[in-house]
XYZ file of C-alpha atoms in Angstrom:
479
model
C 35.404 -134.122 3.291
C 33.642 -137.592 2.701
C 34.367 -139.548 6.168
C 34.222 -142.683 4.547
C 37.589 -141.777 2.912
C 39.461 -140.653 5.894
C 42.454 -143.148 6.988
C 43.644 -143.386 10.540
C 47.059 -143.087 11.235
C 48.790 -143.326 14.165
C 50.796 -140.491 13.850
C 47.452 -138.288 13.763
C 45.983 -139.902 16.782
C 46.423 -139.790 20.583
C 45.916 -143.254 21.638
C 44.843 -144.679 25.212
C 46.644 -146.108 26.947
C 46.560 -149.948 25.991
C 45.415 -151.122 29.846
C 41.981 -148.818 29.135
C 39.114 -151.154 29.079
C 35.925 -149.423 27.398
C 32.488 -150.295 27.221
C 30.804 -151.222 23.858
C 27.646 -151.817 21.934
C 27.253 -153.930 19.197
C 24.577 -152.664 16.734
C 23.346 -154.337 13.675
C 22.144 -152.280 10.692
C 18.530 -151.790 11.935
C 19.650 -150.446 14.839
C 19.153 -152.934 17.304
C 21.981 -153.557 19.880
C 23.285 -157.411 19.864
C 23.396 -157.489 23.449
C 23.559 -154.835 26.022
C 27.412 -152.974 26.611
C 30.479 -155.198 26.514
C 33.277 -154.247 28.498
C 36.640 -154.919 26.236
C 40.367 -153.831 26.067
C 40.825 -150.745 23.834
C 43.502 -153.378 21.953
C 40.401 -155.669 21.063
C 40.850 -156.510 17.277
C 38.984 -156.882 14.477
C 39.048 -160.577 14.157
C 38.698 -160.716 18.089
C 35.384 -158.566 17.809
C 34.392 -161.043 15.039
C 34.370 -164.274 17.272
C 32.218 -162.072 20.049
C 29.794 -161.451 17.338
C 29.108 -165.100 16.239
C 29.025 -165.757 19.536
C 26.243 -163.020 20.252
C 24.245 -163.465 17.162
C 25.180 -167.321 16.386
C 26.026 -167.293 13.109
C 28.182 -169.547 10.718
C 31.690 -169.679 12.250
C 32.730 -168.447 8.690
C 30.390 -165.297 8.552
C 32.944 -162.405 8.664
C 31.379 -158.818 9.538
C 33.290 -155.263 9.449
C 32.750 -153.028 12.154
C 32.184 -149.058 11.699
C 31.456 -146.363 13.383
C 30.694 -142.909 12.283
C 31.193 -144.181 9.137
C 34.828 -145.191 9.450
C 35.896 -149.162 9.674
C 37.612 -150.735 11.871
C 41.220 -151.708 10.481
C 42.978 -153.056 13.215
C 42.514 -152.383 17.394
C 39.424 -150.399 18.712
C 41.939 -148.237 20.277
C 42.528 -146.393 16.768
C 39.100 -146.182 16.103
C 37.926 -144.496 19.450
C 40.615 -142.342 19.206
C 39.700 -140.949 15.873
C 36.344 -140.050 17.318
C 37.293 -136.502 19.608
C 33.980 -136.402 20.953
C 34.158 -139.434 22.668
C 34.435 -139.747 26.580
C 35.531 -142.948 28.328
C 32.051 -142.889 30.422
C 30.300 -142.775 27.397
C 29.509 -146.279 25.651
C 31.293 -146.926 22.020
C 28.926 -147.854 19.396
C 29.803 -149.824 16.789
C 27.802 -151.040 13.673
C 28.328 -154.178 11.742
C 27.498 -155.316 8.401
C 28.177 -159.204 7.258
C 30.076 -159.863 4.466
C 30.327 -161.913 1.627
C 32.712 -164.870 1.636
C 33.635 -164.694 -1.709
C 35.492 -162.048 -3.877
C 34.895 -160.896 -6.889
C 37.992 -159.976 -9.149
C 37.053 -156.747 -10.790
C 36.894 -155.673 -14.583
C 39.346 -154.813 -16.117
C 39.703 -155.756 -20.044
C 37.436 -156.214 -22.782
C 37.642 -159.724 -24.367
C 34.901 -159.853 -27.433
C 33.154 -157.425 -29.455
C 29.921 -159.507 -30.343
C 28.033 -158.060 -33.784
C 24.683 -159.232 -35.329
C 22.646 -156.644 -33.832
C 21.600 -154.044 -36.776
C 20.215 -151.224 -34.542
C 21.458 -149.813 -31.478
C 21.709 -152.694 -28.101
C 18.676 -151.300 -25.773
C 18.619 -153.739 -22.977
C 21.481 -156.827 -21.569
C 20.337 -159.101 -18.936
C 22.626 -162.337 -18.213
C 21.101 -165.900 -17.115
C 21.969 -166.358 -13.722
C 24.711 -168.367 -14.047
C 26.375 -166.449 -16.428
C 26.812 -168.570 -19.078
C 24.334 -167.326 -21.025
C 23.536 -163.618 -22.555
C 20.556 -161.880 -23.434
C 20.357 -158.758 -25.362
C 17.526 -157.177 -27.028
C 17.685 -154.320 -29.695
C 16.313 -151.647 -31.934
C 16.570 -154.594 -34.603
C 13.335 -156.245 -33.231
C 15.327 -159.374 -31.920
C 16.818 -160.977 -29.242
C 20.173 -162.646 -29.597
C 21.289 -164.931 -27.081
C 25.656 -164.990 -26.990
C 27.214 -168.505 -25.334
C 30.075 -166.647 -22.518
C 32.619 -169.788 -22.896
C 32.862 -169.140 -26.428
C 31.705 -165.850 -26.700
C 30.103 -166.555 -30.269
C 25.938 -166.334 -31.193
C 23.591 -169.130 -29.840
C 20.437 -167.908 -31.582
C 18.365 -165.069 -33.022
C 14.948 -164.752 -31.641
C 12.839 -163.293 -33.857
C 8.802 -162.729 -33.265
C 8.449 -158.951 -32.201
C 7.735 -156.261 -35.052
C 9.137 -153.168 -33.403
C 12.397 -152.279 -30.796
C 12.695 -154.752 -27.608
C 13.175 -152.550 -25.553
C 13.116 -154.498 -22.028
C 13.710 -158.685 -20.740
C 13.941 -160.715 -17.899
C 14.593 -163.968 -17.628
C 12.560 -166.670 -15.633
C 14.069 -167.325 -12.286
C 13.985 -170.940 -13.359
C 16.129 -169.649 -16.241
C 14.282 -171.438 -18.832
C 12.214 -168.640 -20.269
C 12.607 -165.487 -21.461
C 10.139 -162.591 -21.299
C 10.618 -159.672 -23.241
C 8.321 -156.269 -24.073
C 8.353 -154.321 -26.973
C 7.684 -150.544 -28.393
C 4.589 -151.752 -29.974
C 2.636 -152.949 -26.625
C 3.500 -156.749 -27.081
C 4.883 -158.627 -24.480
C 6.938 -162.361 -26.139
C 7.548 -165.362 -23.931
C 10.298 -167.402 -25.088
C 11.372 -170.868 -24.611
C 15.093 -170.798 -24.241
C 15.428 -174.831 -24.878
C 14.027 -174.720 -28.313
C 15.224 -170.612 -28.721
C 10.894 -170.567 -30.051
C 8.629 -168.508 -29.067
C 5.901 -170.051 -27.374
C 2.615 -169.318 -29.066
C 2.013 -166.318 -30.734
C 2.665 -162.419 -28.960
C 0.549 -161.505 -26.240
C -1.162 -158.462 -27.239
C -2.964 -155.644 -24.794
C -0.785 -153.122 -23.957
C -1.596 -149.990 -26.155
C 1.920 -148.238 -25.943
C 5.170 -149.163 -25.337
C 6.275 -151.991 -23.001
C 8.475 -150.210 -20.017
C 9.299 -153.245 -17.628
C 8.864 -156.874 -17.470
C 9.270 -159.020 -13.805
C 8.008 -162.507 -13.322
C 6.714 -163.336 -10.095
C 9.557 -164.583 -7.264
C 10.348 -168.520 -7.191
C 9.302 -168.725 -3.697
C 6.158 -167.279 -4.563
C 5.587 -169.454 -7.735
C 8.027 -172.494 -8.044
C 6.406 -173.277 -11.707
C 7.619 -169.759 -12.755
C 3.672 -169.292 -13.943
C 3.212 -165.490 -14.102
C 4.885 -162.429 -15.480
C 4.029 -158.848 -15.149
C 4.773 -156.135 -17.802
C 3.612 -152.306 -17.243
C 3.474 -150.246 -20.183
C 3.435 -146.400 -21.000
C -0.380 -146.561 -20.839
C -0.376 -146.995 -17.290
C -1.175 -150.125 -16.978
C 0.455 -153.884 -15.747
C -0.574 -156.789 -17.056
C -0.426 -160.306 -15.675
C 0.208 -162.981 -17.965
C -0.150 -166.827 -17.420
C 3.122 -168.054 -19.209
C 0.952 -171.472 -19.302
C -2.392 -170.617 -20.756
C -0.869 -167.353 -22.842
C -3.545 -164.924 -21.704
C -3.786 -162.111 -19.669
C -5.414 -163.020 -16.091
C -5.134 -159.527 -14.566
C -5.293 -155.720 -16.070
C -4.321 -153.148 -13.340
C -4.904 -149.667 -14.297
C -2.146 -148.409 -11.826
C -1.374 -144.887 -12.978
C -3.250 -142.170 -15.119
C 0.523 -141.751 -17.028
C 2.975 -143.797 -17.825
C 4.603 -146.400 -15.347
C 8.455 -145.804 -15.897
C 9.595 -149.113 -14.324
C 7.923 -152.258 -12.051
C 8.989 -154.459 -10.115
C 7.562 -158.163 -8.583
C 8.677 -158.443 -4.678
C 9.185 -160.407 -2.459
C 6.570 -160.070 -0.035
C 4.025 -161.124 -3.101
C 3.410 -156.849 -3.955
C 3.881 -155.551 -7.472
C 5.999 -151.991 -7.244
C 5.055 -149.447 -10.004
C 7.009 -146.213 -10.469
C 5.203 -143.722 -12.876
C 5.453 -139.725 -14.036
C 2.768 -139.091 -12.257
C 5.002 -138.815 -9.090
C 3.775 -141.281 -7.369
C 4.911 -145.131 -6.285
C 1.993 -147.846 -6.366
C 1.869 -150.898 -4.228
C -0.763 -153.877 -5.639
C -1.631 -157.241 -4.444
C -1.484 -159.714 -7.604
C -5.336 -159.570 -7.596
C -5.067 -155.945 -9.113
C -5.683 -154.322 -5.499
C -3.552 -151.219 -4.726
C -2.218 -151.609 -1.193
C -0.615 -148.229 -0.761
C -0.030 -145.547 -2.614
C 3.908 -143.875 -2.271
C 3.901 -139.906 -2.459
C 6.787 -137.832 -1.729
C 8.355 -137.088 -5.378
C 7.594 -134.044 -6.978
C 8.429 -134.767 -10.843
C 8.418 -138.209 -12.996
C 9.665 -141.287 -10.711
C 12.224 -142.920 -12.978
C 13.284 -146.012 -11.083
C 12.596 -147.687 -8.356
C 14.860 -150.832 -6.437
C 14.273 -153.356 -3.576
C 17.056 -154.862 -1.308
C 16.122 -157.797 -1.959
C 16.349 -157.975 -5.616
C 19.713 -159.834 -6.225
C 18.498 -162.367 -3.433
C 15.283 -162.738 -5.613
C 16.950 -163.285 -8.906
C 19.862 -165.490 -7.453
C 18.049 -167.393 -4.818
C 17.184 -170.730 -6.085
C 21.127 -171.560 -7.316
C 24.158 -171.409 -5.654
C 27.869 -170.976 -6.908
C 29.196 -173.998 -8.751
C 25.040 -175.904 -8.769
C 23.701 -175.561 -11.586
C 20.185 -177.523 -10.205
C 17.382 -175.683 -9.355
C 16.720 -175.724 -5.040
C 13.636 -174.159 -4.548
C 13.348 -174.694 -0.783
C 16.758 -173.053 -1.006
C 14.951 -169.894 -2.541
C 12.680 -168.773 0.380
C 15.495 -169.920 3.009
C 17.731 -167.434 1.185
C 14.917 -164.736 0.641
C 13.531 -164.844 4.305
C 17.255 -164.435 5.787
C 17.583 -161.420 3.081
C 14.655 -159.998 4.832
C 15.834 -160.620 8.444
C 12.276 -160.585 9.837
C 11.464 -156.737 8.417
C 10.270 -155.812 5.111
C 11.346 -154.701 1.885
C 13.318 -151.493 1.750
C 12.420 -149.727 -1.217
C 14.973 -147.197 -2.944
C 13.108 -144.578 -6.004
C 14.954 -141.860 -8.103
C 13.141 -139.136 -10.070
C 13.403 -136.070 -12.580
C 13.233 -133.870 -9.144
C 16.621 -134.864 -8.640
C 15.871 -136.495 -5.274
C 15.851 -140.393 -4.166
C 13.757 -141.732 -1.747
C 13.657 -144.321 0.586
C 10.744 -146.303 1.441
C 8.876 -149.181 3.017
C 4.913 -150.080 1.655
C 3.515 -149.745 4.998
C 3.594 -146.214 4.666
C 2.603 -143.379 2.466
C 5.219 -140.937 3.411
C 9.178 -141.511 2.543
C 11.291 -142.695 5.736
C 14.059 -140.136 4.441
C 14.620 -137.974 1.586
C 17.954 -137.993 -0.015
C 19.694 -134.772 -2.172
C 22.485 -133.980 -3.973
C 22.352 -134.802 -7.285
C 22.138 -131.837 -9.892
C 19.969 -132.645 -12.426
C 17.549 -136.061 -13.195
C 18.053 -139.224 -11.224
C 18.161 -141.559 -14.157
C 18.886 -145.235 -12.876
C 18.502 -146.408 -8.866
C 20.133 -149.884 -7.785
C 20.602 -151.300 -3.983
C 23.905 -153.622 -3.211
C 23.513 -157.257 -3.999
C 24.068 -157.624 -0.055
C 21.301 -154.528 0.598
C 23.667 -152.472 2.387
C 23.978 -149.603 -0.598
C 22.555 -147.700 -2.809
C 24.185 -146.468 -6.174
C 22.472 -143.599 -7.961
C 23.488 -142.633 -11.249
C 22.139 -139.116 -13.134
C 22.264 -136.447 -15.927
C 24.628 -134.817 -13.390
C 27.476 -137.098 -14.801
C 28.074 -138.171 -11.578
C 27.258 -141.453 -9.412
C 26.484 -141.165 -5.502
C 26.679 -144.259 -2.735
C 23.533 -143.949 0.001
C 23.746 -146.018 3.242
C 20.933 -148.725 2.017
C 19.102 -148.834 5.645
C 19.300 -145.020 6.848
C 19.694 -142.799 3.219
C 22.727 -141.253 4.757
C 24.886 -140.402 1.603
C 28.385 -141.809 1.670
C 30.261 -140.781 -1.327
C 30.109 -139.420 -4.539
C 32.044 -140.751 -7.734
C 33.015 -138.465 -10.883
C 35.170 -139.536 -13.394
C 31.935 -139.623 -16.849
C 31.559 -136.731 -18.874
C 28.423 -137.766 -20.264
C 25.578 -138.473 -18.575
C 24.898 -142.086 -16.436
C 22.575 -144.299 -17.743
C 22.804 -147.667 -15.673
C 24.812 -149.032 -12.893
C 25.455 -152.945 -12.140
C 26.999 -154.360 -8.578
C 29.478 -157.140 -8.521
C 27.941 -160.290 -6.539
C 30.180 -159.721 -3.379
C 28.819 -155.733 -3.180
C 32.700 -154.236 -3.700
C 32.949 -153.122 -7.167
C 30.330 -150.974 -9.548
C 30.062 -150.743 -13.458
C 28.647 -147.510 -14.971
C 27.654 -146.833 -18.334
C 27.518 -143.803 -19.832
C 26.751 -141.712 -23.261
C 30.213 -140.559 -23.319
C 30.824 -143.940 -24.444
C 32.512 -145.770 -22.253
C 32.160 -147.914 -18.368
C 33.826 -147.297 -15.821
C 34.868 -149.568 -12.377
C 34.333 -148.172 -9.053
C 36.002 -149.198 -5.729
C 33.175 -149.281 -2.878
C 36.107 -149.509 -0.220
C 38.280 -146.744 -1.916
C 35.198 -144.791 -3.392
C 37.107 -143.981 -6.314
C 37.561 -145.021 -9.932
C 39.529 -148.497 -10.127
C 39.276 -148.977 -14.023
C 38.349 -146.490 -17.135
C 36.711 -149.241 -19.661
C 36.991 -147.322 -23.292
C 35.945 -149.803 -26.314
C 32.141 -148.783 -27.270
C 32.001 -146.003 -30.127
C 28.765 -144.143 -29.222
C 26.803 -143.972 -26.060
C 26.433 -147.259 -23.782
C 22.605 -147.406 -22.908
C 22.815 -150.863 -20.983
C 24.925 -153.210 -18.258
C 24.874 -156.252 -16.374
C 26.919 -157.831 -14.139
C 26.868 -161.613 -14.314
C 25.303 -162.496 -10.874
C 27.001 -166.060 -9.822
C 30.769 -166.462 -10.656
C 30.717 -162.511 -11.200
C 33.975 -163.473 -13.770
C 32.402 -161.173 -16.438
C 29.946 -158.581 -17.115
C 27.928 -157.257 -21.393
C 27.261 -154.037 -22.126
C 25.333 -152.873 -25.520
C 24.319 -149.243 -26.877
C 24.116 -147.124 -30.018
C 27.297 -148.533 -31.953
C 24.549 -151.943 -32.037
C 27.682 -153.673 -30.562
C 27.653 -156.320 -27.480
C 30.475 -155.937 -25.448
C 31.952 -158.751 -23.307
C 34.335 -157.922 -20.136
C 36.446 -159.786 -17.523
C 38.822 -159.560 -15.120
């Protein structure tokens, strides 16, 4: 039985009695103990432990934290907790883990409110501006359309590729959109005018796989974008000049996914197993081998903080000091944690300093299709061919939970903004929302009429979340 689902009840307990005083450590998720043992009253509560913390680590005074350990939370008195632990002795020293959370929630899913047409062939990718007012979808039609959320009606068509757009991103300024194509040819768009900006950029000789623009701490002018292609190569592309500056011939087959961190490294994922780290210069700083079939996706902790990181709820003004404040405290003085799933059924988790995995995660039945950590970097979510979804403990691999409920295979996953809820979509044609805390199904989301290839989860205000597949529809949902 999953631990994480067990609930304490008195009645199933022998408690201490309430003069026991215990001593405890206070670990963060790294490991590292706050300060050496506390001694505290086995009634100690939650919201008592909370004030010690703040104290110890001096945080906000609003920065809540939940407490855990061996996987199971602390509800109400430490007493409960201890006791549910029968290998605990009283000389021993209690651990207990926290995790901060967020100090906002997030209503979850439940009802769809527009079915958006104009798209002729089937919706292949969704990606919402930050905000969430705006969406993004790109098709088998050639074009982009870009849908206004307070409305929920068409804003414009973009039209400039010849062949499926198959992948987008936009600029984390949020006034460009980059987008790659089935026919090698990356577009950058200008989402003030809805024009393309110059002609296609053309070098890629197959298929466009991924597009990331460089972080807005790294490049506050939003200058460069990288696109990696089923030729096994990235490109990088001056959005100014329209030319490609750097071609990196990362992998001898294709590169399945990329991603643009943080710490200034490009992160390519390809099916020749392996997991390349570059420099922007085109240097490969470390190759990642552990996987023994095609890597199919790869995710960094800090990729919510990186796409969210220069606005804030209810500012619509760009603060780009704001975006490397937010980014370093993501970090936390380590570096990136990096998460890969691949046809060998396995996920791994990583960090670019080394070669070799830091743990090896199984349990999934057939391919590992789509990998994504927890806006607050805490969790993983893995979704497969296996029809099923698993949660990973985002710093150790430890695997928490695993969620049934499609009868087609997964094909993407997208967190809510306060890391509690989960949208799946599926080719049995429908999404479906998932309690973190319970670890079960909250919501079955019917409404598509063939398989649902894409998802996202509007990142700031989290009041709605598009989907898009084969029945070329664009779904809208809120809460």
């Amino acid at each position: 039985m999953d631990q994480t689902k067990k609930r304490i009840k008195p009645n199933q307990i022998t408690l201490l009695p309430p003069d026991t005083r215990v001593f405890v450590t206070l670990i963060n998720p790294y490991g590292e103990e706050a300060q050496k043992s506390l001694e505290l009253s086995v009634n100690t509560t939650k919201e008592e432990l909370q004030s010690i913390l703040q104290q110890l680590v001096k945080t906000e005074e609003d920065q809540v934290y939940s407490f855990f350990h061996n996987n199971i939370e602390l509800i109400d008195t430490l007493n409960q907790l201890i006791a549910s632990d029968p290998e605990y002795k009283l000389e021993n020293t209690f651990s207990l883990t926290y995790h901060p959370q967020s100090l906002f929630r997030i209503q979850p899913i439940t009802r769809q409110t527009a079915a958006l047409e104009g798209h002729e062939q089937p919706v292949l990718c969704v990606q919402f501006r930050t905000h969430g007012d705006v969406l993004a979808t790109g098709s088998g039609d050639t074009t982009i359309r870009l849908w206004d959320m307070l409305t929920e009606t068409p804003i414009a068509t973009l039209k400039g590729h010849k062949n499926w757009v198959l992948c987008l991103a936009w600029s984390p300024d949020c006034k460009y959109i980059a987008s790659g194509s089935h026919d090698g040819q990356v577009c950058i768009w200008d989402v003030e005018t809805n024009q393309l900006k110059g002609q296609p950029l053309i070098g890629h000789t197959k298929w466009v796989t991924s597009i990331a623009w460089q972080p807005m701490h790294l490049d506050e002018e939003c200058s460069l974008v990288a696109s990696s292609s089923k030729d096994g190569s990235v490109r990088i592309w001056s959005r100014i000049s329209l030319s490609c500056l750097i071609s990196i011939n990362a992998h001898q087959k294709a590169i399945t996914k990329m991603l643009w961190g943080g710490q200034g490294y490009i992160y390519t994922a390809s099916e020749d197993t392996t997991i390349g780290v570059w420099n922007k210069s085109g240097k490969r700083v470390q190759e990642l081998k552990g996987h023994g079939h095609w890597v199919n996706s790869i995710a960094l902790h800090t990729d919510y903080t990186i796409r969210c990181a220069c606005f804030s709820e209810g500012n619509t003004e760009i603060n780009r000091k704001q975006a490397k404040v937010l980014y370093d405290k993501m970090l936390n003085g380590k570096n990136e944690r990096l998460v890969s799933g691949s046809d060998d059924q396995t996920l791994m988790l990583w960090e670019y300093t080394s070669s070799k995995p830091k743990v090896r995660m199984t349990g999934h039945q057939q391919q590992v299709n789509h990998v994504q950590f927890s806006p607050d970097g805490r969790y993983i979510v893995s979704a497969s061919f296996d029809k099923s979804l698993r949660i990973w403990d985002g710093y150790n691999g430890n695997w928490i939970a695993t969620l049934r409920g499609h009868v087609g295979s997964v094909y993407q996953v997208s967190w809510s903004s306060d890391s509690r809820y989960m949208l799946s979509a599926s080719k049995d044609s429908t999404l479906k929302l998932w309690s973190l805390s319970k670890k079960k199904l909250a919501f079955d989301l019917p409404g598509h009429a063939d398989e649902v290839y894409a998802v996202d989860w509007a990142p700031i205000g989290g009041e709605k979340a598009g989907s898009g597949g084969k029945d070329r529809r664009v779904k809208i949902w809120r809460h």
